[in-house]
Amino acid sequence: ALALAPAVWANDSLNQGLSHFKSGKYAEAAAEFQTLVDGSPSYDYGYFMLGLSLLKMNKFKEAEENIVKAIELNGDKFEYHYQIANTYVKMGKNSKVVSTLNNAEALAPNAQYKAALYKLRGFASFRDQDWEAAETDLARAGNDAEVLSRLAKAQFKLGDTKAATVSFAVVVKASPKD
């Protein structure tokens, strides 16, 4: 029974932390995940969830440290890389968003994750006014109005007014009151 006690305790902390996180109680979630990683310092998912909790609390530097720790422990999880890139978005570090997602692209397990990667990386390139990179990624990111609007602007900046007009027309049709 004593041998199982740490595993039961860790499972309880994980479940409590996840419950708090899902309820929007990020400080309580962070406390549970901190306790979890203090007791299990090689548990990558604990650091990841601690980082996400801190990110929700706008504690960007602490979020970055914990998500990076999760990646150091298990660098094969696309979600970890995507969320550290999302943290860099919040910190205004667009070049880090791009480099992080460049390194994580091969880890994206399906088309949905790849589209999310292209959107986030495309938006970062757009904010840095790297129009070619923005156009490349946004063209592969999907067809929502926000993506197509930025795609059209990037195409316009590159001098491709025909493509920009087509993209803007799709946006206007999808959101005629915007």
mmCIF file with all atom_site columns, C-alpha atoms in Angstrom:
data_model
loop_
_atom_site.group_PDB
_atom_site.id
_atom_site.type_symbol
_atom_site.label_atom_id
_atom_site.label_alt_id
_atom_site.label_comp_id
_atom_site.label_asym_id
_atom_site.label_entity_id
_atom_site.label_seq_id
_atom_site.pdbx_PDB_ins_code
_atom_site.Cartn_x
_atom_site.Cartn_y
_atom_site.Cartn_z
_atom_site.occupancy
_atom_site.B_iso_or_equiv
_atom_site.pdbx_formal_charge
_atom_site.auth_seq_id
_atom_site.auth_comp_id
_atom_site.auth_asym_id
_atom_site.auth_atom_id
_atom_site.pdbx_PDB_model_num
ATOM 1   C CA . ALA A 1 1   ? 0.000   0.000  0.000   1.00 0.00 ? 1   ALA A CA 1
ATOM 2   C CA . LEU A 1 2   ? 2.843   2.422  0.795   1.00 0.00 ? 2   LEU A CA 1
ATOM 3   C CA . ALA A 1 3   ? 4.405   1.751  -2.600  1.00 0.00 ? 3   ALA A CA 1
ATOM 4   C CA . LEU A 1 4   ? 1.203   2.859  -4.329  1.00 0.00 ? 4   LEU A CA 1
ATOM 5   C CA . ALA A 1 5   ? 0.702   5.974  -2.181  1.00 0.00 ? 5   ALA A CA 1
ATOM 6   C CA . PRO A 1 6   ? 2.866   8.322  -4.341  1.00 0.00 ? 6   PRO A CA 1
ATOM 7   C CA . ALA A 1 7   ? 1.061   7.228  -7.515  1.00 0.00 ? 7   ALA A CA 1
ATOM 8   C CA . VAL A 1 8   ? -2.355  7.753  -5.929  1.00 0.00 ? 8   VAL A CA 1
ATOM 9   C CA . TRP A 1 9   ? -1.287  11.162 -4.595  1.00 0.00 ? 9   TRP A CA 1
ATOM 10  C CA . ALA A 1 10  ? 0.071   12.180 -8.011  1.00 0.00 ? 10  ALA A CA 1
ATOM 11  C CA . ASN A 1 11  ? -3.114  11.045 -9.735  1.00 0.00 ? 11  ASN A CA 1
ATOM 12  C CA . ASP A 1 12  ? -5.215  13.025 -7.242  1.00 0.00 ? 12  ASP A CA 1
ATOM 13  C CA . SER A 1 13  ? -3.102  16.174 -7.827  1.00 0.00 ? 13  SER A CA 1
ATOM 14  C CA . LEU A 1 14  ? -3.397  15.730 -11.582 1.00 0.00 ? 14  LEU A CA 1
ATOM 15  C CA . ASN A 1 15  ? -7.168  15.254 -11.435 1.00 0.00 ? 15  ASN A CA 1
ATOM 16  C CA . GLN A 1 16  ? -7.614  18.219 -9.064  1.00 0.00 ? 16  GLN A CA 1
ATOM 17  C CA . GLY A 1 17  ? -5.402  20.393 -11.252 1.00 0.00 ? 17  GLY A CA 1
ATOM 18  C CA . LEU A 1 18  ? -7.277  19.442 -14.412 1.00 0.00 ? 18  LEU A CA 1
ATOM 19  C CA . SER A 1 19  ? -10.614 20.040 -12.704 1.00 0.00 ? 19  SER A CA 1
ATOM 20  C CA . HIS A 1 20  ? -9.535  23.507 -11.568 1.00 0.00 ? 20  HIS A CA 1
ATOM 21  C CA . PHE A 1 21  ? -8.128  24.308 -15.015 1.00 0.00 ? 21  PHE A CA 1
ATOM 22  C CA . LYS A 1 22  ? -11.335 23.280 -16.782 1.00 0.00 ? 22  LYS A CA 1
ATOM 23  C CA . SER A 1 23  ? -13.321 25.397 -14.308 1.00 0.00 ? 23  SER A CA 1
ATOM 24  C CA . GLY A 1 24  ? -11.215 28.474 -15.030 1.00 0.00 ? 24  GLY A CA 1
ATOM 25  C CA . LYS A 1 25  ? -9.595  28.417 -11.574 1.00 0.00 ? 25  LYS A CA 1
ATOM 26  C CA . TYR A 1 26  ? -6.093  28.872 -12.927 1.00 0.00 ? 26  TYR A CA 1
ATOM 27  C CA . ALA A 1 27  ? -4.372  29.862 -9.675  1.00 0.00 ? 27  ALA A CA 1
ATOM 28  C CA . GLU A 1 28  ? -5.717  26.737 -7.967  1.00 0.00 ? 28  GLU A CA 1
ATOM 29  C CA . ALA A 1 29  ? -4.742  24.633 -10.980 1.00 0.00 ? 29  ALA A CA 1
ATOM 30  C CA . ALA A 1 30  ? -1.235  26.096 -10.953 1.00 0.00 ? 30  ALA A CA 1
ATOM 31  C CA . ALA A 1 31  ? -0.885  25.269 -7.256  1.00 0.00 ? 31  ALA A CA 1
ATOM 32  C CA . GLU A 1 32  ? -1.898  21.642 -7.880  1.00 0.00 ? 32  GLU A CA 1
ATOM 33  C CA . PHE A 1 33  ? 0.431   21.286 -10.854 1.00 0.00 ? 33  PHE A CA 1
ATOM 34  C CA . GLN A 1 34  ? 3.286   22.901 -8.911  1.00 0.00 ? 34  GLN A CA 1
ATOM 35  C CA . THR A 1 35  ? 2.765   20.369 -6.121  1.00 0.00 ? 35  THR A CA 1
ATOM 36  C CA . LEU A 1 36  ? 2.698   17.626 -8.725  1.00 0.00 ? 36  LEU A CA 1
ATOM 37  C CA . VAL A 1 37  ? 5.984   18.597 -10.388 1.00 0.00 ? 37  VAL A CA 1
ATOM 38  C CA . ASP A 1 38  ? 7.621   19.204 -7.010  1.00 0.00 ? 38  ASP A CA 1
ATOM 39  C CA . GLY A 1 39  ? 6.862   15.574 -6.169  1.00 0.00 ? 39  GLY A CA 1
ATOM 40  C CA . SER A 1 40  ? 7.507   14.227 -9.682  1.00 0.00 ? 40  SER A CA 1
ATOM 41  C CA . PRO A 1 41  ? 10.192  16.426 -11.252 1.00 0.00 ? 41  PRO A CA 1
ATOM 42  C CA . SER A 1 42  ? 10.406  14.329 -14.431 1.00 0.00 ? 42  SER A CA 1
ATOM 43  C CA . TYR A 1 43  ? 6.672   14.525 -15.224 1.00 0.00 ? 43  TYR A CA 1
ATOM 44  C CA . ASP A 1 44  ? 6.548   16.532 -18.447 1.00 0.00 ? 44  ASP A CA 1
ATOM 45  C CA . TYR A 1 45  ? 2.748   16.831 -18.567 1.00 0.00 ? 45  TYR A CA 1
ATOM 46  C CA . GLY A 1 46  ? 2.722   18.382 -15.093 1.00 0.00 ? 46  GLY A CA 1
ATOM 47  C CA . TYR A 1 47  ? 5.107   21.119 -16.250 1.00 0.00 ? 47  TYR A CA 1
ATOM 48  C CA . PHE A 1 48  ? 3.052   21.593 -19.404 1.00 0.00 ? 48  PHE A CA 1
ATOM 49  C CA . MET A 1 49  ? -0.191  22.067 -17.490 1.00 0.00 ? 49  MET A CA 1
ATOM 50  C CA . LEU A 1 50  ? 1.539   24.322 -14.958 1.00 0.00 ? 50  LEU A CA 1
ATOM 51  C CA . GLY A 1 51  ? 2.747   26.415 -17.885 1.00 0.00 ? 51  GLY A CA 1
ATOM 52  C CA . LEU A 1 52  ? -0.738  26.584 -19.420 1.00 0.00 ? 52  LEU A CA 1
ATOM 53  C CA . SER A 1 53  ? -2.217  27.615 -16.080 1.00 0.00 ? 53  SER A CA 1
ATOM 54  C CA . LEU A 1 54  ? 0.354   30.381 -15.743 1.00 0.00 ? 54  LEU A CA 1
ATOM 55  C CA . LEU A 1 55  ? -0.269  31.450 -19.332 1.00 0.00 ? 55  LEU A CA 1
ATOM 56  C CA . LYS A 1 56  ? -3.976  31.834 -18.547 1.00 0.00 ? 56  LYS A CA 1
ATOM 57  C CA . MET A 1 57  ? -2.950  34.031 -15.597 1.00 0.00 ? 57  MET A CA 1
ATOM 58  C CA . ASN A 1 58  ? -0.805  36.206 -17.941 1.00 0.00 ? 58  ASN A CA 1
ATOM 59  C CA . LYS A 1 59  ? 2.385   35.137 -16.181 1.00 0.00 ? 59  LYS A CA 1
ATOM 60  C CA . PHE A 1 60  ? 4.217   34.746 -19.451 1.00 0.00 ? 60  PHE A CA 1
ATOM 61  C CA . LYS A 1 61  ? 7.811   34.319 -18.255 1.00 0.00 ? 61  LYS A CA 1
ATOM 62  C CA . GLU A 1 62  ? 6.822   31.624 -15.735 1.00 0.00 ? 62  GLU A CA 1
ATOM 63  C CA . ALA A 1 63  ? 4.636   29.945 -18.354 1.00 0.00 ? 63  ALA A CA 1
ATOM 64  C CA . GLU A 1 64  ? 7.557   29.948 -20.773 1.00 0.00 ? 64  GLU A CA 1
ATOM 65  C CA . GLU A 1 65  ? 9.904   28.383 -18.207 1.00 0.00 ? 65  GLU A CA 1
ATOM 66  C CA . ASN A 1 66  ? 7.520   25.543 -17.406 1.00 0.00 ? 66  ASN A CA 1
ATOM 67  C CA . ILE A 1 67  ? 6.532   24.719 -20.973 1.00 0.00 ? 67  ILE A CA 1
ATOM 68  C CA . VAL A 1 68  ? 10.198  24.763 -22.000 1.00 0.00 ? 68  VAL A CA 1
ATOM 69  C CA . LYS A 1 69  ? 10.874  22.335 -19.137 1.00 0.00 ? 69  LYS A CA 1
ATOM 70  C CA . ALA A 1 70  ? 8.116   20.048 -20.477 1.00 0.00 ? 70  ALA A CA 1
ATOM 71  C CA . ILE A 1 71  ? 9.764   20.157 -23.916 1.00 0.00 ? 71  ILE A CA 1
ATOM 72  C CA . GLU A 1 72  ? 13.166  19.369 -22.399 1.00 0.00 ? 72  GLU A CA 1
ATOM 73  C CA . LEU A 1 73  ? 11.633  16.314 -20.758 1.00 0.00 ? 73  LEU A CA 1
ATOM 74  C CA . ASN A 1 74  ? 9.614   15.217 -23.792 1.00 0.00 ? 74  ASN A CA 1
ATOM 75  C CA . GLY A 1 75  ? 10.261  17.094 -27.006 1.00 0.00 ? 75  GLY A CA 1
ATOM 76  C CA . ASP A 1 76  ? 8.107   14.844 -29.175 1.00 0.00 ? 76  ASP A CA 1
ATOM 77  C CA . LYS A 1 77  ? 4.750   16.413 -28.298 1.00 0.00 ? 77  LYS A CA 1
ATOM 78  C CA . PHE A 1 78  ? 3.484   18.886 -30.861 1.00 0.00 ? 78  PHE A CA 1
ATOM 79  C CA . GLU A 1 79  ? 1.114   20.457 -28.326 1.00 0.00 ? 79  GLU A CA 1
ATOM 80  C CA . TYR A 1 80  ? 4.035   21.501 -26.127 1.00 0.00 ? 80  TYR A CA 1
ATOM 81  C CA . HIS A 1 81  ? 5.770   23.286 -29.005 1.00 0.00 ? 81  HIS A CA 1
ATOM 82  C CA . TYR A 1 82  ? 2.529   24.873 -30.176 1.00 0.00 ? 82  TYR A CA 1
ATOM 83  C CA . GLN A 1 83  ? 1.794   26.244 -26.708 1.00 0.00 ? 83  GLN A CA 1
ATOM 84  C CA . ILE A 1 84  ? 5.295   27.628 -26.223 1.00 0.00 ? 84  ILE A CA 1
ATOM 85  C CA . ALA A 1 85  ? 4.816   29.386 -29.576 1.00 0.00 ? 85  ALA A CA 1
ATOM 86  C CA . ASN A 1 86  ? 1.462   30.681 -28.305 1.00 0.00 ? 86  ASN A CA 1
ATOM 87  C CA . THR A 1 87  ? 3.272   31.954 -25.205 1.00 0.00 ? 87  THR A CA 1
ATOM 88  C CA . TYR A 1 88  ? 5.734   33.780 -27.456 1.00 0.00 ? 88  TYR A CA 1
ATOM 89  C CA . VAL A 1 89  ? 2.761   35.366 -29.265 1.00 0.00 ? 89  VAL A CA 1
ATOM 90  C CA . LYS A 1 90  ? 1.557   36.756 -25.935 1.00 0.00 ? 90  LYS A CA 1
ATOM 91  C CA . MET A 1 91  ? 5.073   38.026 -25.238 1.00 0.00 ? 91  MET A CA 1
ATOM 92  C CA . GLY A 1 92  ? 5.316   39.712 -28.662 1.00 0.00 ? 92  GLY A CA 1
ATOM 93  C CA . LYS A 1 93  ? 8.245   37.525 -29.739 1.00 0.00 ? 93  LYS A CA 1
ATOM 94  C CA . ASN A 1 94  ? 7.207   36.853 -33.332 1.00 0.00 ? 94  ASN A CA 1
ATOM 95  C CA . SER A 1 95  ? 10.581  35.561 -34.508 1.00 0.00 ? 95  SER A CA 1
ATOM 96  C CA . LYS A 1 96  ? 10.522  32.983 -31.681 1.00 0.00 ? 96  LYS A CA 1
ATOM 97  C CA . VAL A 1 97  ? 7.014   31.946 -32.752 1.00 0.00 ? 97  VAL A CA 1
ATOM 98  C CA . VAL A 1 98  ? 8.300   31.320 -36.269 1.00 0.00 ? 98  VAL A CA 1
ATOM 99  C CA . SER A 1 99  ? 11.460  29.455 -35.254 1.00 0.00 ? 99  SER A CA 1
ATOM 100 C CA . THR A 1 100 ? 9.598   27.331 -32.701 1.00 0.00 ? 100 THR A CA 1
ATOM 101 C CA . LEU A 1 101 ? 6.954   26.309 -35.202 1.00 0.00 ? 101 LEU A CA 1
ATOM 102 C CA . ASN A 1 102 ? 9.556   25.701 -37.912 1.00 0.00 ? 102 ASN A CA 1
ATOM 103 C CA . ASN A 1 103 ? 11.140  23.153 -35.579 1.00 0.00 ? 103 ASN A CA 1
ATOM 104 C CA . ALA A 1 104 ? 7.777   21.636 -34.606 1.00 0.00 ? 104 ALA A CA 1
ATOM 105 C CA . GLU A 1 105 ? 6.245   21.306 -38.063 1.00 0.00 ? 105 GLU A CA 1
ATOM 106 C CA . ALA A 1 106 ? 7.318   17.676 -38.494 1.00 0.00 ? 106 ALA A CA 1
ATOM 107 C CA . LEU A 1 107 ? 5.636   16.824 -35.165 1.00 0.00 ? 107 LEU A CA 1
ATOM 108 C CA . ALA A 1 108 ? 2.156   17.981 -36.252 1.00 0.00 ? 108 ALA A CA 1
ATOM 109 C CA . PRO A 1 109 ? 0.187   14.707 -36.291 1.00 0.00 ? 109 PRO A CA 1
ATOM 110 C CA . ASN A 1 110 ? -2.627  15.635 -38.678 1.00 0.00 ? 110 ASN A CA 1
ATOM 111 C CA . ALA A 1 111 ? -4.057  18.261 -41.026 1.00 0.00 ? 111 ALA A CA 1
ATOM 112 C CA . GLN A 1 112 ? -5.927  20.071 -38.239 1.00 0.00 ? 112 GLN A CA 1
ATOM 113 C CA . TYR A 1 113 ? -2.734  20.610 -36.231 1.00 0.00 ? 113 TYR A CA 1
ATOM 114 C CA . LYS A 1 114 ? -0.833  21.635 -39.349 1.00 0.00 ? 114 LYS A CA 1
ATOM 115 C CA . ALA A 1 115 ? -3.516  24.219 -40.177 1.00 0.00 ? 115 ALA A CA 1
ATOM 116 C CA . ALA A 1 116 ? -3.246  25.623 -36.632 1.00 0.00 ? 116 ALA A CA 1
ATOM 117 C CA . LEU A 1 117 ? 0.540   25.784 -37.016 1.00 0.00 ? 117 LEU A CA 1
ATOM 118 C CA . TYR A 1 118 ? 0.292   27.575 -40.372 1.00 0.00 ? 118 TYR A CA 1
ATOM 119 C CA . LYS A 1 119 ? -2.187  30.080 -38.947 1.00 0.00 ? 119 LYS A CA 1
ATOM 120 C CA . LEU A 1 120 ? -0.124  30.916 -35.869 1.00 0.00 ? 120 LEU A CA 1
ATOM 121 C CA . ARG A 1 121 ? 3.148   31.083 -37.815 1.00 0.00 ? 121 ARG A CA 1
ATOM 122 C CA . GLY A 1 122 ? 1.499   33.028 -40.638 1.00 0.00 ? 122 GLY A CA 1
ATOM 123 C CA . PHE A 1 123 ? 0.105   35.584 -38.201 1.00 0.00 ? 123 PHE A CA 1
ATOM 124 C CA . ALA A 1 124 ? 3.551   35.978 -36.605 1.00 0.00 ? 124 ALA A CA 1
ATOM 125 C CA . SER A 1 125 ? 5.157   36.504 -40.013 1.00 0.00 ? 125 SER A CA 1
ATOM 126 C CA . PHE A 1 126 ? 2.384   38.983 -40.859 1.00 0.00 ? 126 PHE A CA 1
ATOM 127 C CA . ARG A 1 127 ? 3.058   40.972 -37.676 1.00 0.00 ? 127 ARG A CA 1
ATOM 128 C CA . ASP A 1 128 ? 6.756   41.071 -38.632 1.00 0.00 ? 128 ASP A CA 1
ATOM 129 C CA . GLN A 1 129 ? 5.779   42.167 -42.152 1.00 0.00 ? 129 GLN A CA 1
ATOM 130 C CA . ASP A 1 130 ? 7.423   39.120 -43.726 1.00 0.00 ? 130 ASP A CA 1
ATOM 131 C CA . TRP A 1 131 ? 4.810   39.084 -46.475 1.00 0.00 ? 131 TRP A CA 1
ATOM 132 C CA . GLU A 1 132 ? 6.174   36.087 -48.401 1.00 0.00 ? 132 GLU A CA 1
ATOM 133 C CA . ALA A 1 133 ? 6.281   33.829 -45.353 1.00 0.00 ? 133 ALA A CA 1
ATOM 134 C CA . ALA A 1 134 ? 2.887   35.103 -44.223 1.00 0.00 ? 134 ALA A CA 1
ATOM 135 C CA . GLU A 1 135 ? 1.341   34.411 -47.626 1.00 0.00 ? 135 GLU A CA 1
ATOM 136 C CA . THR A 1 136 ? 2.832   30.913 -47.796 1.00 0.00 ? 136 THR A CA 1
ATOM 137 C CA . ASP A 1 137 ? 1.518   29.885 -44.392 1.00 0.00 ? 137 ASP A CA 1
ATOM 138 C CA . LEU A 1 138 ? -1.827  31.674 -44.534 1.00 0.00 ? 138 LEU A CA 1
ATOM 139 C CA . ALA A 1 139 ? -2.601  30.103 -47.911 1.00 0.00 ? 139 ALA A CA 1
ATOM 140 C CA . ARG A 1 140 ? -2.343  26.702 -46.176 1.00 0.00 ? 140 ARG A CA 1
ATOM 141 C CA . ALA A 1 141 ? -4.041  27.720 -42.906 1.00 0.00 ? 141 ALA A CA 1
ATOM 142 C CA . GLY A 1 142 ? -7.689  27.386 -43.828 1.00 0.00 ? 142 GLY A CA 1
ATOM 143 C CA . ASN A 1 143 ? -10.515 29.561 -44.982 1.00 0.00 ? 143 ASN A CA 1
ATOM 144 C CA . ASP A 1 144 ? -11.758 31.501 -41.986 1.00 0.00 ? 144 ASP A CA 1
ATOM 145 C CA . ALA A 1 145 ? -12.288 35.229 -42.485 1.00 0.00 ? 145 ALA A CA 1
ATOM 146 C CA . GLU A 1 146 ? -9.421  36.260 -40.210 1.00 0.00 ? 146 GLU A CA 1
ATOM 147 C CA . VAL A 1 147 ? -6.931  34.110 -42.134 1.00 0.00 ? 147 VAL A CA 1
ATOM 148 C CA . LEU A 1 148 ? -8.199  35.162 -45.554 1.00 0.00 ? 148 LEU A CA 1
ATOM 149 C CA . SER A 1 149 ? -8.191  38.840 -44.625 1.00 0.00 ? 149 SER A CA 1
ATOM 150 C CA . ARG A 1 150 ? -4.544  38.720 -43.631 1.00 0.00 ? 150 ARG A CA 1
ATOM 151 C CA . LEU A 1 151 ? -3.721  36.558 -46.634 1.00 0.00 ? 151 LEU A CA 1
ATOM 152 C CA . ALA A 1 152 ? -5.271  39.174 -48.912 1.00 0.00 ? 152 ALA A CA 1
ATOM 153 C CA . LYS A 1 153 ? -3.295  41.950 -47.212 1.00 0.00 ? 153 LYS A CA 1
ATOM 154 C CA . ALA A 1 154 ? -0.045  39.970 -47.593 1.00 0.00 ? 154 ALA A CA 1
ATOM 155 C CA . GLN A 1 155 ? -0.833  39.302 -51.256 1.00 0.00 ? 155 GLN A CA 1
ATOM 156 C CA . PHE A 1 156 ? -1.520  43.005 -51.768 1.00 0.00 ? 156 PHE A CA 1
ATOM 157 C CA . LYS A 1 157 ? 1.779   43.952 -50.071 1.00 0.00 ? 157 LYS A CA 1
ATOM 158 C CA . LEU A 1 158 ? 3.538   41.533 -52.447 1.00 0.00 ? 158 LEU A CA 1
ATOM 159 C CA . GLY A 1 159 ? 1.915   43.284 -55.417 1.00 0.00 ? 159 GLY A CA 1
ATOM 160 C CA . ASP A 1 160 ? -0.426  40.429 -56.337 1.00 0.00 ? 160 ASP A CA 1
ATOM 161 C CA . THR A 1 161 ? -3.604  42.488 -56.523 1.00 0.00 ? 161 THR A CA 1
ATOM 162 C CA . LYS A 1 162 ? -5.480  39.807 -58.472 1.00 0.00 ? 162 LYS A CA 1
ATOM 163 C CA . ALA A 1 163 ? -4.964  37.198 -55.733 1.00 0.00 ? 163 ALA A CA 1
ATOM 164 C CA . ALA A 1 164 ? -5.666  39.798 -53.030 1.00 0.00 ? 164 ALA A CA 1
ATOM 165 C CA . THR A 1 165 ? -8.954  40.724 -54.715 1.00 0.00 ? 165 THR A CA 1
ATOM 166 C CA . VAL A 1 166 ? -10.027 37.068 -54.866 1.00 0.00 ? 166 VAL A CA 1
ATOM 167 C CA . SER A 1 167 ? -9.136  36.535 -51.195 1.00 0.00 ? 167 SER A CA 1
ATOM 168 C CA . PHE A 1 168 ? -10.923 39.717 -50.103 1.00 0.00 ? 168 PHE A CA 1
ATOM 169 C CA . ALA A 1 169 ? -13.988 38.735 -52.135 1.00 0.00 ? 169 ALA A CA 1
ATOM 170 C CA . VAL A 1 170 ? -14.200 35.446 -50.216 1.00 0.00 ? 170 VAL A CA 1
ATOM 171 C CA . VAL A 1 171 ? -13.894 37.345 -46.925 1.00 0.00 ? 171 VAL A CA 1
ATOM 172 C CA . VAL A 1 172 ? -16.605 39.820 -47.881 1.00 0.00 ? 172 VAL A CA 1
ATOM 173 C CA . LYS A 1 173 ? -18.919 37.011 -48.988 1.00 0.00 ? 173 LYS A CA 1
ATOM 174 C CA . ALA A 1 174 ? -18.337 35.120 -45.729 1.00 0.00 ? 174 ALA A CA 1
ATOM 175 C CA . SER A 1 175 ? -18.714 38.237 -43.541 1.00 0.00 ? 175 SER A CA 1
ATOM 176 C CA . PRO A 1 176 ? -20.740 40.807 -45.508 1.00 0.00 ? 176 PRO A CA 1
ATOM 177 C CA . LYS A 1 177 ? -21.451 42.991 -42.452 1.00 0.00 ? 177 LYS A CA 1
ATOM 178 C CA . ASP A 1 178 ? -17.827 43.160 -41.324 1.00 0.00 ? 178 ASP A CA 1
#
